[in-house]
Amino acid sequence: MRFATIEFQGHPRAAIDFGSHYRVTPFHDLAEALRALGGDVSALADVTEFETVDVAEAVIRATVMTPSKIICLGLNFTDHVAEMLHDRPAFPTLFAKYPLTLTDPYAPIVKPVISDAMDWEVEIGVVIGKPARFVTQERALDHVAGYTVVNDVSFRDFQNRTSQFLQGKIFERTTPVGPWLVTRDEVDDANDLAMTLTVDGEVMQNGRSSQMIFGVAETIAYLSQILTLEPGDLVSMGTPSGVGAGRNPQRFLEPGETMESTIEGIGVLANRIVAPDSSTS
């Protein structure tokens, strides 16, 4: 099954994709729906209060807009570790984002005037269903509601100011998520999916999720030893090689360029880079 958060009467709403139309539910977004339904995204089909919107008329918003946590993995693909000249990590490299960092799957993204190193990272997003605390790797996937596409847009000049990644990862409205949440059965739990990113049609990243050092089940089990993963939380699984910072010479994004982030069986994000206006500079 596929689910989305779409615009309805001026507000976001969690919805079910029926191919020709969306069934719109009363929930603000898919994160709120998962919290209300105990993590069971399929239970949205049982909601009796709903409206419908034709697919051609739907405006798709970020898949989850109100997660309690956004946890990201850095250096989690073997070829990306190599291009960044790092050693293979013994444990997951973790950093966080915040809900204000997220944006819609087709939204323009403002390049801030204070950064000259705006970079791209196509990633698989794991949306948590049932709460996960002290789960085993064997049972970890039972806590996954589904998968989405994330572009972990990064500002390398800020990221590299310190040994911590955070400040280069949390610029507001720079991380598109979507366009759908696709359930586990649709993509074989994301074990070996093609992942590509283009800039104005030029292929920059072309990898597969089988290159992940720490897979989805291993990551969820690991995180659940540290904290409780809650319904609607988003875990972003890292990126393959081909980022702008890993190129020689380095290549970063400029206003007017469009990124397309594609993950096989899940979807495509398309985001144009724009210059700030006087109110956002």
C-alpha positions as MATLAB code, in Angstrom:
seq = 'MRFATIEFQGHPRAAIDFGSHYRVTPFHDLAEALRALGGDVSALADVTEFETVDVAEAVIRATVMTPSKIICLGLNFTDHVAEMLHDRPAFPTLFAKYPLTLTDPYAPIVKPVISDAMDWEVEIGVVIGKPARFVTQERALDHVAGYTVVNDVSFRDFQNRTSQFLQGKIFERTTPVGPWLVTRDEVDDANDLAMTLTVDGEVMQNGRSSQMIFGVAETIAYLSQILTLEPGDLVSMGTPSGVGAGRNPQRFLEPGETMESTIEGIGVLANRIVAPDSSTS';
ca = [
       0.000    0.000    0.000;
       0.961    3.644   -0.476;
       0.094    6.533    1.796;
       0.778   10.254    1.619;
       0.219   13.535    3.361;
      -1.628   15.869    1.001;
      -3.131   19.348    1.061;
      -6.878   19.391    1.722;
      -8.924   22.573    2.161;
      -5.816   24.512    3.065;
      -4.479   22.007    5.590;
      -2.273   18.889    5.458;
      -4.061   15.572    5.857;
      -2.934   11.934    5.959;
      -4.331   10.050    2.965;
      -4.423    6.629    1.305;
      -3.368    6.370   -2.346;
      -5.952    4.419   -4.364;
      -4.280    5.075   -7.724;
      -6.939    7.337   -9.234;
      -7.704    9.217   -6.030;
      -6.655    9.782   -2.445;
      -8.877    8.986    0.512;
      -8.273   11.856    2.910;
      -8.506   11.198    6.655;
      -8.910   13.652    9.562;
      -5.274   13.225   10.720;
      -2.875   16.136   10.237;
      -0.142   13.982    8.670;
       1.021   10.376    8.603;
       3.029   10.817   11.812;
      -0.089   11.941   13.686;
      -2.068    9.073   12.122;
       0.494    6.514   13.246;
       0.476    7.882   16.791;
      -3.330    7.710   16.900;
      -3.498    4.209   15.423;
      -0.826    2.586   17.559;
       1.626    2.468   14.665;
      -0.639    0.434   12.373;
      -0.709    2.410    9.115;
      -3.035   -0.131    7.471;
      -5.706    0.857   10.026;
      -6.161    4.097    8.071;
      -8.300    2.047    5.695;
     -10.805    1.548    8.529;
     -11.276    5.261    9.196;
     -14.894    6.033    8.344;
     -14.611    9.820    8.311;
     -12.982   10.695    4.999;
     -13.133   12.743    1.788;
     -11.617   11.996   -1.622;
      -9.274   14.010   -3.849;
      -8.456   13.176   -7.463;
      -4.775   12.302   -7.929;
      -4.390   14.959  -10.624;
      -5.545   17.633   -8.181;
      -3.566   16.510   -5.140;
      -0.784   18.654   -3.682;
       1.597   16.318   -1.871;
       3.215   17.470    1.347;
       6.090   15.970    3.364;
       5.228   12.370    4.282;
       5.735   13.044    7.982;
       5.536   16.623    9.221;
       5.335   16.131   12.984;
       7.755   13.331   13.918;
       8.909   13.376   17.523;
      12.384   12.394   16.329;
      14.397   12.503   13.109;
      17.549   10.402   13.399;
      20.062   10.234   10.556;
      22.997    7.972    9.785;
      26.211    9.373    8.395;
      28.915    7.356    6.640;
      26.649    4.317    6.234;
      27.492    3.296    2.648;
      30.804    1.624    1.877;
      31.527    3.699   -1.227;
      30.564    6.972    0.479;
      32.926    6.204    3.383;
      35.704    5.728    0.834;
      35.006    8.937   -1.108;
      35.022   10.952    2.121;
      38.338    9.344    3.155;
      36.987    7.946    6.427;
      37.541    4.607    8.104;
      34.656    2.157    8.101;
      32.678    2.886   11.303;
      32.335    0.215   13.981;
      29.012    1.685   15.147;
      26.357    3.823   13.441;
      27.305    7.483   13.077;
      24.246    9.370   14.303;
      22.967   12.912   14.156;
      19.518   14.484   14.467;
      17.272   16.829   12.557;
      14.172   18.730   13.649;
      10.687   19.012   12.120;
      11.397   22.555   10.876;
      14.205   21.102    8.752;
      11.703   19.121    6.659;
      10.042   20.295    3.467;
       7.719   18.935    0.795;
       8.783   16.527   -1.969;
       8.410   19.069   -4.789;
       9.069   22.267   -2.878;
      11.727   24.791   -3.918;
      14.668   24.942   -1.518;
      16.288   28.253   -0.689;
      20.072   28.412   -0.902;
      21.069   30.594    2.069;
      23.478   33.415    1.360;
      25.683   32.369    4.283;
      26.661   29.017    2.726;
      28.713   28.316   -0.396;
      28.640   24.528   -0.045;
      25.056   23.261   -0.444;
      25.209   19.533   -1.186;
      22.848   16.640   -1.952;
      22.335   13.190   -0.393;
      19.631   10.776   -1.591;
      18.575    8.519    1.294;
      15.998    5.908    2.290;
      13.715    7.152    5.035;
      12.309    4.595    7.473;
       9.036    5.616    9.127;
       8.493    3.934   12.479;
       5.177    2.220   13.186;
       4.921    0.385   16.489;
       7.041    1.775   19.349;
      10.476    0.163   19.531;
      12.421   -0.184   22.770;
      15.000   -2.921   23.426;
      13.972   -4.834   20.304;
      16.074   -7.568   18.745;
      17.382   -7.357   15.221;
      15.184  -10.328   14.316;
      12.008   -8.448   15.366;
      13.086   -4.926   14.450;
      11.309   -4.774   11.095;
       7.983   -5.447   12.818;
       8.271   -1.833   14.016;
       8.534   -0.311   10.521;
       5.418    1.298    9.028;
       7.069    1.848    5.650;
       9.662    3.681    3.590;
       9.967    7.075    1.954;
      12.579    9.138    0.078;
      14.750   11.718    1.855;
      17.268   14.179    0.450;
      19.589   15.082    3.323;
      20.598   18.433    1.859;
      23.794   19.406    3.674;
      25.781   22.598    4.070;
      29.340   21.331    4.126;
      31.025   24.585    5.136;
      28.929   24.615    8.328;
      29.137   20.839    8.781;
      32.930   20.963    8.745;
      33.309   23.818   11.209;
      33.419   21.300   14.062;
      33.677   17.549   14.531;
      29.873   17.387   14.980;
      27.672   17.285   11.855;
      24.589   18.962   13.326;
      24.923   22.603   12.233;
      25.374   21.608    8.597;
      22.236   19.472    8.616;
      19.479   21.551   10.234;
      18.895   24.582    8.016;
      15.140   25.155    7.916;
      12.998   23.760    5.081;
      15.927   22.102    3.322;
      15.240   18.359    3.750;
      12.526   17.127    1.368;
      10.659   13.952    2.369;
       8.158   11.969    0.295;
       6.298   11.684   -1.868;
       4.773    8.554   -0.336;
       5.095    6.109    2.498;
       5.380    2.680    0.865;
       4.732   -0.358    3.035;
       7.411   -2.979    3.686;
       5.945   -5.635    1.400;
       6.137   -3.316   -1.618;
       9.942   -2.961   -1.515;
      11.233   -6.123    0.194;
      12.246   -4.111    3.249;
      14.567   -1.874    1.232;
      17.331   -4.490    1.129;
      18.555   -3.858   -2.436;
      17.015   -0.812   -4.090;
      18.529    1.428   -6.759;
      19.218    4.959   -5.485;
      19.995    7.825   -7.863;
      20.273   11.590   -7.714;
      20.528   13.951  -10.666;
      21.200   17.673  -10.914;
      19.658   19.185  -14.040;
      19.553   15.677  -15.504;
      23.212   14.853  -14.806;
      23.640   11.701  -12.706;
      25.535   12.498   -9.527;
      24.696    9.488   -7.354;
      23.987    5.966   -8.562;
      24.086    3.302   -5.851;
      22.112    0.544   -4.179;
      20.822    0.133   -0.661;
      22.659   -3.199   -0.417;
      25.805   -1.094    0.157;
      24.579   -0.021    3.592;
      26.992   -0.899    6.389;
      24.210   -0.947    8.974;
      20.916   -2.170    7.539;
      17.434   -1.142    8.595;
      16.873   -3.950   11.117;
      20.313   -3.555   12.670;
      19.859    0.221   12.943;
      16.438    0.013   14.600;
      17.661   -2.586   17.088;
      20.690   -0.417   17.896;
      18.690    2.785   18.322;
      16.110    1.046   20.494;
      18.804    0.290   23.056;
      19.368    4.061   23.416;
      15.842    5.469   23.256;
      12.258    4.624   22.365;
      11.436    4.951   18.697;
       7.851    6.176   18.488;
       5.152    6.012   15.796;
       5.868    8.546   13.077;
       9.573    8.902   13.856;
      11.836    9.139   10.812;
      15.186    7.364   10.461;
      17.263    8.391    7.435;
      19.674    5.651    6.419;
      22.607    7.467    4.825;
      23.709    8.020    1.244;
      25.822    6.316   -1.450;
      28.843    7.932   -3.125;
      28.627   10.841   -5.531;
      28.018   13.754   -3.177;
      29.380   17.122   -4.224;
      31.882   17.282   -1.350;
      33.442   14.007   -2.452;
      34.171   15.148   -6.013;
      37.402   16.534   -7.398;
      36.869   19.388   -7.889;
      34.016   19.724   -5.430;
      30.618   20.585   -6.916;
      27.849   22.327   -4.997;
      24.317   23.466   -5.751;
      23.405   26.853   -7.192;
      20.080   28.669   -7.636;
      18.275   27.580  -10.781;
      19.368   23.947  -10.566;
      16.920   21.093   -9.938;
      17.669   17.923   -7.979;
      15.774   14.688   -8.556;
      16.200   12.041   -5.852;
      14.935    8.608   -6.858;
      14.633    5.347   -4.931;
      13.419    2.300   -6.791;
       9.896    1.292   -5.821;
       9.413    4.247   -3.459;
       9.336    7.472   -5.444;
      11.024   10.614   -6.714;
      11.669   13.989   -5.094;
      12.111   16.993   -7.399;
      13.396   20.183   -5.800;
      14.567   23.362   -7.482;
      17.199   25.486   -5.765;
      16.222   29.131   -5.511;
      17.916   32.291   -4.304;
      16.606   33.898   -1.128;
      14.354   36.916   -1.326;
      14.797   39.827    1.043;
      12.676   38.113    3.718;
      14.715   34.876    3.816;
      18.281   36.072    3.284;
];
